[in-house]
Amino acid sequence: MRSIEAPRLQLPKVDTRVSRDYELRNNIPLTNYVQSIFDGPNGPRGFISEDRLITSARTLDVNAALQRLPSGMTAEDFTGVLFLSMLTECATDTYGKAFDESADENNQPWLKVFNNHIWKPDEYTHYIPSKVALMQMGFSEAELDRQIKETREIEYHHVDGYTPVGLTDFGMIQEYLTDEWYGCIENVLAETNPEVAKGIRMVKRREALHAIWYRDMTKFQLEENPSLLPQIVEVTRTFEMPSHEVVPVYQAKGNDWMEQMGFDMSGKGKRNLVKFIAYTLGSTRNLGKFAMEYADQEGMKIGPIDLGTIYAALSKYERFGGPAYGIVAEVLLKKVGIEDPRTNYVDMVRGLIVSLIANKVKIEI
């Protein structure tokens, strides 16, 4: 029996009074997609129970874990990792408020239903492994509950103007990085505390699923309204984890801890994020436009030429059938190490040209 029943989604009447340049005249694909998540095998029936996570985390062998920490990581660092996880995850309702408000402002009920009947209930248990592990390390439950309560009372401010497409893009990046974060913790504990690592892996898999859901919802919106691309670029360009505002003391060390635990953001991490974005955009043309829009918003230059001028030139070139944005996409993929194997002479020559351009361009993304 389901503990939460989502209502059957009702399509809103088309309302042209959209806010902040957001328009989605046909949201039937999104409505159906959210309903399929709720009804599908990976939807709410995949929620993790508190008991499973508590039982797993209570097996933590503290001494064994601390004796086999990665090189450069101290016991204090590991404790900070757990506090960052617990306090970031416990504030689910705080983050969810922005999604509800945007859904109402832009007349997109699918986002509100997803937020309240799928994402939030799924997230509510994710702080538990870190809390129980900290209790195993000697922290009192009363003190941890006090910190959780204070964190939940913080008024979190999403960047003003986040429309539904901005929020789903934000959610995609946030959940991708959270998935990687838990993967790092799982690897640290896998040898010394396999049962605890198993509980962390349960949470990691749900975060990975969330990233895919947000990715797909972003893709549906862009397919319906390609003019939303600059909003996706802006959110991607200015993205910061919510923990920067909610738990800044711990988040200030978060990137260092991830590196200590083996996360390679400049290599594998960057490639995976670009793959996520490329799938969301749906074509190399859109990926090229994304890269140029990103560069334009950042005010980048190639030599003396600002990229806004190049962007305009590429747009004009494409109107006459040229493959301009496709080449830009190939440059971006090459710069992050995603190779495109060539099968004939013409493509090999094209690949050489892309390589020459890639060697000249400093990628800032």
Coordinates of C-alpha atoms in Angstrom, one line a residue:
M1 CA 0.0 0.0 0.0
R2 CA 1.3 3.4 -0.9
S3 CA 1.8 5.8 2.0
I4 CA 1.4 8.8 -0.3
E5 CA -1.2 9.2 -3.1
A6 CA -0.6 11.8 -5.7
P7 CA -3.7 13.2 -7.4
R8 CA -4.2 12.5 -11.1
L9 CA -2.7 15.5 -12.8
Q10 CA -5.1 18.0 -14.3
L11 CA -3.9 20.1 -17.2
P12 CA -4.2 23.8 -16.7
K13 CA -5.9 26.0 -19.2
V14 CA -3.4 27.8 -21.5
D15 CA -2.5 31.0 -19.7
T16 CA -0.4 33.5 -21.7
R17 CA 0.3 35.6 -18.6
V18 CA 3.6 33.8 -18.1
S19 CA 6.2 35.3 -15.6
R20 CA 9.8 36.1 -16.2
D21 CA 9.8 35.2 -19.9
Y22 CA 8.7 31.6 -19.3
E23 CA 6.2 30.0 -21.6
L24 CA 5.1 26.4 -22.0
R25 CA 2.0 26.1 -24.0
N26 CA 2.0 22.3 -24.1
N27 CA 2.9 20.6 -20.9
I28 CA 1.1 17.3 -21.6
P29 CA 4.5 15.4 -22.0
L30 CA 5.6 16.7 -18.6
T31 CA 2.3 15.9 -17.0
N32 CA 2.4 12.4 -18.4
Y33 CA 6.1 12.0 -17.4
V34 CA 5.5 13.0 -13.8
Q35 CA 2.5 10.7 -13.6
S36 CA 4.6 7.8 -15.0
I37 CA 7.2 8.4 -12.3
F38 CA 4.6 8.1 -9.6
D39 CA 3.0 5.0 -11.1
G40 CA 6.3 3.3 -12.3
P41 CA 8.5 0.8 -10.5
N42 CA 11.2 3.4 -9.7
G43 CA 8.7 5.9 -8.3
P44 CA 7.5 6.2 -4.7
R45 CA 7.6 2.5 -4.2
G46 CA 11.4 2.8 -4.3
F47 CA 11.5 5.1 -1.3
I48 CA 14.0 4.0 1.4
S49 CA 12.6 3.3 4.8
E50 CA 14.1 4.9 7.9
D51 CA 14.6 1.5 9.6
R52 CA 16.8 0.2 6.7
L53 CA 19.0 3.3 6.9
I54 CA 19.2 3.3 10.8
T55 CA 20.0 -0.4 10.9
S56 CA 22.8 0.0 8.3
A57 CA 24.4 3.1 9.9
R58 CA 24.4 1.6 13.4
T59 CA 26.9 -0.9 12.4
L60 CA 29.6 1.8 11.9
D61 CA 33.0 0.6 13.3
V62 CA 34.4 4.1 14.0
N63 CA 38.0 3.0 14.7
A64 CA 38.2 0.9 11.5
A65 CA 36.8 3.8 9.4
L66 CA 39.2 6.4 10.9
Q67 CA 42.2 4.1 10.5
R68 CA 41.6 3.7 6.7
L69 CA 40.7 7.2 5.6
P70 CA 42.1 8.5 2.3
S71 CA 45.5 10.1 2.3
G72 CA 45.3 13.7 3.7
M73 CA 41.9 13.2 5.3
T74 CA 41.7 13.6 9.1
A75 CA 39.2 12.3 11.6
E76 CA 38.0 15.9 11.8
D77 CA 37.5 16.0 8.0
F78 CA 35.5 12.8 8.0
T79 CA 33.3 14.2 10.8
G80 CA 32.8 17.3 8.7
V81 CA 31.7 15.2 5.7
L82 CA 29.0 13.6 7.8
F83 CA 27.8 17.0 9.2
L84 CA 27.7 18.5 5.8
S85 CA 25.6 15.5 4.5
M86 CA 23.3 15.5 7.5
L87 CA 22.6 19.3 7.6
T88 CA 22.3 19.7 3.8
E89 CA 19.9 16.8 3.5
C90 CA 17.7 17.6 6.5
A91 CA 16.4 20.9 4.9
T92 CA 14.3 19.3 2.2
D93 CA 11.2 21.5 2.9
T94 CA 13.3 24.6 2.8
Y95 CA 14.5 23.9 -0.8
G96 CA 11.1 22.7 -1.9
K97 CA 9.4 26.0 -1.3
A98 CA 11.0 27.6 -4.3
F99 CA 9.7 24.8 -6.6
D100 CA 6.1 25.2 -5.3
E101 CA 6.2 29.0 -5.8
S102 CA 7.6 28.7 -9.3
A103 CA 5.0 26.1 -10.2
D104 CA 2.2 28.3 -9.1
E105 CA 3.6 31.5 -10.7
N106 CA 4.0 29.8 -14.0
N107 CA 0.9 27.7 -14.0
Q108 CA 2.8 24.4 -14.2
P109 CA 1.2 21.9 -11.7
W110 CA 3.3 19.0 -12.8
L111 CA 6.3 20.6 -11.1
K112 CA 4.4 21.0 -7.8
V113 CA 3.1 17.4 -7.9
F114 CA 6.6 16.1 -8.6
N115 CA 8.0 18.2 -5.7
N116 CA 5.5 17.3 -3.1
H117 CA 4.6 13.7 -4.0
I118 CA 7.9 12.3 -5.3
W119 CA 11.0 14.4 -4.6
K120 CA 10.4 15.6 -1.1
P121 CA 9.0 12.3 0.4
D122 CA 12.0 10.6 -1.3
E123 CA 14.5 13.0 0.3
Y124 CA 13.1 13.0 3.8
T125 CA 15.2 10.0 5.0
H126 CA 18.4 10.8 3.3
Y127 CA 19.9 12.7 6.3
I128 CA 19.5 9.6 8.6
P129 CA 22.7 7.6 7.7
S130 CA 24.9 10.6 8.5
K131 CA 23.0 11.4 11.7
V132 CA 23.2 7.8 13.0
A133 CA 26.9 7.6 12.1
L134 CA 27.6 10.7 14.0
M135 CA 25.8 9.2 17.0
Q136 CA 28.1 6.2 16.7
M137 CA 31.0 8.6 16.8
G138 CA 29.9 9.9 20.2
F139 CA 27.7 12.9 19.3
S140 CA 24.5 13.1 21.3
E141 CA 21.2 12.8 19.5
A142 CA 19.9 15.9 21.3
E143 CA 22.7 18.0 20.0
L144 CA 22.3 16.7 16.5
D145 CA 18.6 17.4 16.6
R146 CA 19.2 20.9 17.8
Q147 CA 21.5 21.6 14.8
I148 CA 19.0 20.0 12.4
K149 CA 16.2 22.2 13.8
E150 CA 18.3 25.3 13.4
T151 CA 19.2 24.4 9.8
R152 CA 15.6 23.8 8.9
E153 CA 14.7 27.2 10.2
I154 CA 17.1 29.0 7.9
E155 CA 15.3 30.9 5.2
Y156 CA 17.0 29.7 2.0
H157 CA 16.9 32.0 -1.0
H158 CA 17.0 30.6 -4.5
V159 CA 18.3 33.0 -7.1
D160 CA 15.5 35.4 -8.0
G161 CA 13.7 34.6 -11.2
Y162 CA 14.0 30.8 -11.3
T163 CA 11.4 29.5 -13.7
P164 CA 10.4 25.8 -13.9
V165 CA 13.1 25.1 -16.4
G166 CA 15.7 26.9 -14.3
L167 CA 14.7 24.9 -11.3
T168 CA 14.7 21.5 -13.1
D169 CA 18.2 22.4 -14.5
F170 CA 19.3 23.4 -11.0
G171 CA 17.9 20.1 -9.6
M172 CA 19.7 18.1 -12.2
I173 CA 23.1 19.6 -11.4
Q174 CA 22.5 19.5 -7.6
E175 CA 21.5 15.8 -7.7
Y176 CA 24.3 14.8 -10.0
L177 CA 26.8 16.3 -7.6
T178 CA 25.1 14.8 -4.6
D179 CA 25.2 11.4 -6.3
E180 CA 28.9 11.8 -6.8
W181 CA 29.3 13.0 -3.2
Y182 CA 27.7 9.8 -1.8
G183 CA 29.7 7.7 -4.2
C184 CA 32.9 9.2 -2.6
I185 CA 31.6 8.4 0.9
E186 CA 30.6 4.9 -0.1
N187 CA 34.1 4.2 -1.5
V188 CA 35.7 5.4 1.7
L189 CA 33.6 3.0 3.8
A190 CA 33.3 0.1 1.5
E191 CA 36.3 -1.9 2.8
T192 CA 36.0 -1.2 6.6
N193 CA 32.2 -0.8 6.9
P194 CA 30.4 -2.6 4.1
E195 CA 27.0 -2.5 5.8
V196 CA 27.2 1.3 6.3
A197 CA 28.5 1.7 2.7
K198 CA 25.4 -0.3 1.6
G199 CA 23.1 2.2 3.2
I200 CA 25.0 5.1 1.6
R201 CA 24.7 3.3 -1.7
M202 CA 20.9 3.2 -1.3
V203 CA 20.8 7.0 -1.0
K204 CA 23.3 7.4 -3.8
R205 CA 21.1 5.5 -6.2
R206 CA 18.0 7.6 -5.4
E207 CA 20.0 10.8 -5.9
A208 CA 21.1 9.4 -9.3
L209 CA 17.5 8.7 -10.2
H210 CA 16.5 12.3 -9.2
A211 CA 19.2 13.7 -11.5
I212 CA 17.8 11.7 -14.4
W213 CA 14.2 12.9 -13.6
Y214 CA 15.3 16.5 -13.5
R215 CA 17.3 16.1 -16.7
D216 CA 14.3 14.6 -18.6
M217 CA 12.0 17.4 -17.3
T218 CA 14.4 20.0 -18.5
K219 CA 14.7 18.3 -21.8
F220 CA 10.9 18.2 -22.3
Q221 CA 10.6 22.0 -21.6
L222 CA 13.4 22.8 -24.0
E223 CA 11.9 20.7 -26.8
E224 CA 8.6 22.5 -26.3
N225 CA 10.2 26.0 -26.2
P226 CA 13.8 26.3 -27.5
S227 CA 13.9 29.9 -26.5
L228 CA 14.4 28.7 -22.9
L229 CA 18.0 27.8 -23.6
P230 CA 19.5 31.0 -22.2
Q231 CA 17.8 30.3 -18.9
I232 CA 19.4 26.9 -18.7
V233 CA 22.7 28.5 -19.5
E234 CA 22.3 31.1 -16.8
V235 CA 21.4 28.6 -14.1
T236 CA 24.3 26.3 -15.1
R237 CA 26.7 29.2 -15.2
T238 CA 25.8 30.6 -11.7
F239 CA 25.1 27.3 -10.0
E240 CA 26.0 26.9 -6.3
M241 CA 25.0 24.0 -4.0
P242 CA 22.3 25.0 -1.5
S243 CA 24.7 24.2 1.2
H244 CA 26.7 27.3 0.4
E245 CA 23.9 29.2 2.1
V246 CA 22.5 26.7 4.5
V247 CA 25.8 25.3 6.0
P248 CA 28.6 27.6 4.6
V249 CA 31.2 26.6 7.2
Y250 CA 31.1 23.0 6.1
Q251 CA 30.5 23.6 2.4
A252 CA 33.6 25.8 2.3
K253 CA 35.6 22.6 2.7
G254 CA 33.3 20.4 0.6
N255 CA 35.3 20.5 -2.7
D256 CA 38.6 19.7 -0.8
W257 CA 36.9 16.7 0.9
M258 CA 35.6 15.4 -2.4
E259 CA 39.1 15.5 -3.9
Q260 CA 40.5 13.8 -0.9
M261 CA 37.9 11.1 -1.3
G262 CA 38.9 10.6 -4.9
F263 CA 36.5 12.7 -7.0
D264 CA 38.1 14.0 -10.2
M265 CA 36.1 17.1 -11.1
S266 CA 38.6 18.3 -13.8
G267 CA 38.4 14.9 -15.5
K268 CA 35.7 12.3 -15.1
G269 CA 33.4 14.6 -13.2
K270 CA 33.5 17.3 -15.9
R271 CA 33.0 14.7 -18.6
N272 CA 30.0 13.2 -16.9
L273 CA 28.4 16.6 -16.3
V274 CA 28.9 17.6 -19.9
K275 CA 27.3 14.3 -21.0
F276 CA 24.3 15.1 -18.8
I277 CA 24.0 18.6 -20.3
A278 CA 24.5 17.2 -23.8
Y279 CA 21.7 14.7 -23.4
T280 CA 19.4 17.4 -21.9
L281 CA 20.0 19.6 -24.9
G282 CA 19.2 16.8 -27.4
S283 CA 21.6 17.7 -30.2
T284 CA 25.2 18.8 -30.9
R285 CA 23.7 22.0 -32.4
N286 CA 22.0 22.8 -29.1
L287 CA 25.2 21.9 -27.2
G288 CA 27.1 24.3 -29.5
K289 CA 24.6 27.1 -28.9
F290 CA 24.8 26.3 -25.1
A291 CA 28.5 26.7 -25.2
M292 CA 28.4 30.0 -27.1
E293 CA 25.6 31.4 -25.0
Y294 CA 27.5 30.5 -21.9
A295 CA 30.6 32.2 -23.2
D296 CA 28.6 35.2 -24.2
Q297 CA 27.0 35.6 -20.7
E298 CA 30.5 35.3 -19.2
G299 CA 31.8 38.0 -21.5
M300 CA 34.6 35.8 -22.8
K301 CA 36.8 36.6 -25.9
I302 CA 38.8 34.8 -28.4
G303 CA 41.7 37.1 -28.9
P304 CA 40.4 40.6 -29.6
I305 CA 36.9 39.4 -30.6
D306 CA 34.2 39.1 -28.0
L307 CA 32.1 35.9 -28.2
G308 CA 28.9 37.9 -28.5
T309 CA 30.1 38.9 -32.0
I310 CA 31.1 35.4 -32.9
Y311 CA 27.8 34.1 -31.5
A312 CA 25.9 36.5 -33.9
A313 CA 28.1 35.4 -36.8
L314 CA 27.5 31.7 -36.1
S315 CA 23.7 32.3 -35.9
K316 CA 23.8 34.0 -39.3
Y317 CA 26.0 31.2 -40.8
E318 CA 23.6 28.6 -39.6
R319 CA 20.6 30.3 -41.2
F320 CA 22.4 29.5 -44.5
G321 CA 22.7 25.8 -43.7
G322 CA 26.2 25.8 -42.1
P323 CA 27.2 23.4 -39.3
A324 CA 28.6 26.2 -37.1
Y325 CA 27.2 25.2 -33.7
G326 CA 28.0 21.5 -34.4
I327 CA 31.7 22.4 -34.7
V328 CA 31.5 24.4 -31.5
A329 CA 30.0 21.4 -29.7
E330 CA 32.8 19.2 -31.0
V331 CA 35.3 21.6 -29.6
L332 CA 33.6 21.6 -26.2
L333 CA 33.5 17.8 -26.2
K334 CA 37.1 17.5 -27.2
K335 CA 38.2 20.0 -24.5
V336 CA 36.7 17.8 -21.7
G337 CA 38.1 14.6 -23.2
I338 CA 35.1 13.1 -24.9
E339 CA 36.4 11.8 -28.2
D340 CA 34.4 11.4 -31.4
P341 CA 35.9 8.6 -33.5
R342 CA 36.2 9.3 -37.2
T343 CA 35.4 6.8 -39.9
N344 CA 36.4 8.4 -43.2
Y345 CA 38.8 10.8 -44.7
V346 CA 36.5 13.8 -44.8
D347 CA 35.6 13.3 -41.1
M348 CA 39.3 12.9 -40.3
V349 CA 40.0 16.3 -41.8
R350 CA 37.1 17.8 -40.0
G351 CA 38.5 16.2 -36.8
L352 CA 41.9 17.8 -37.4
I353 CA 40.2 21.3 -37.8
V354 CA 38.3 20.8 -34.5
S355 CA 41.6 19.7 -32.8
L356 CA 43.3 22.9 -34.0
I357 CA 40.5 25.1 -32.8
A358 CA 40.3 23.2 -29.4
N359 CA 44.0 23.7 -28.9
K360 CA 43.6 27.5 -29.3
V361 CA 40.5 27.9 -27.1
K362 CA 40.8 28.1 -23.4
I363 CA 37.7 26.5 -22.1
E364 CA 36.3 28.2 -19.0
I365 CA 33.1 26.2 -18.5

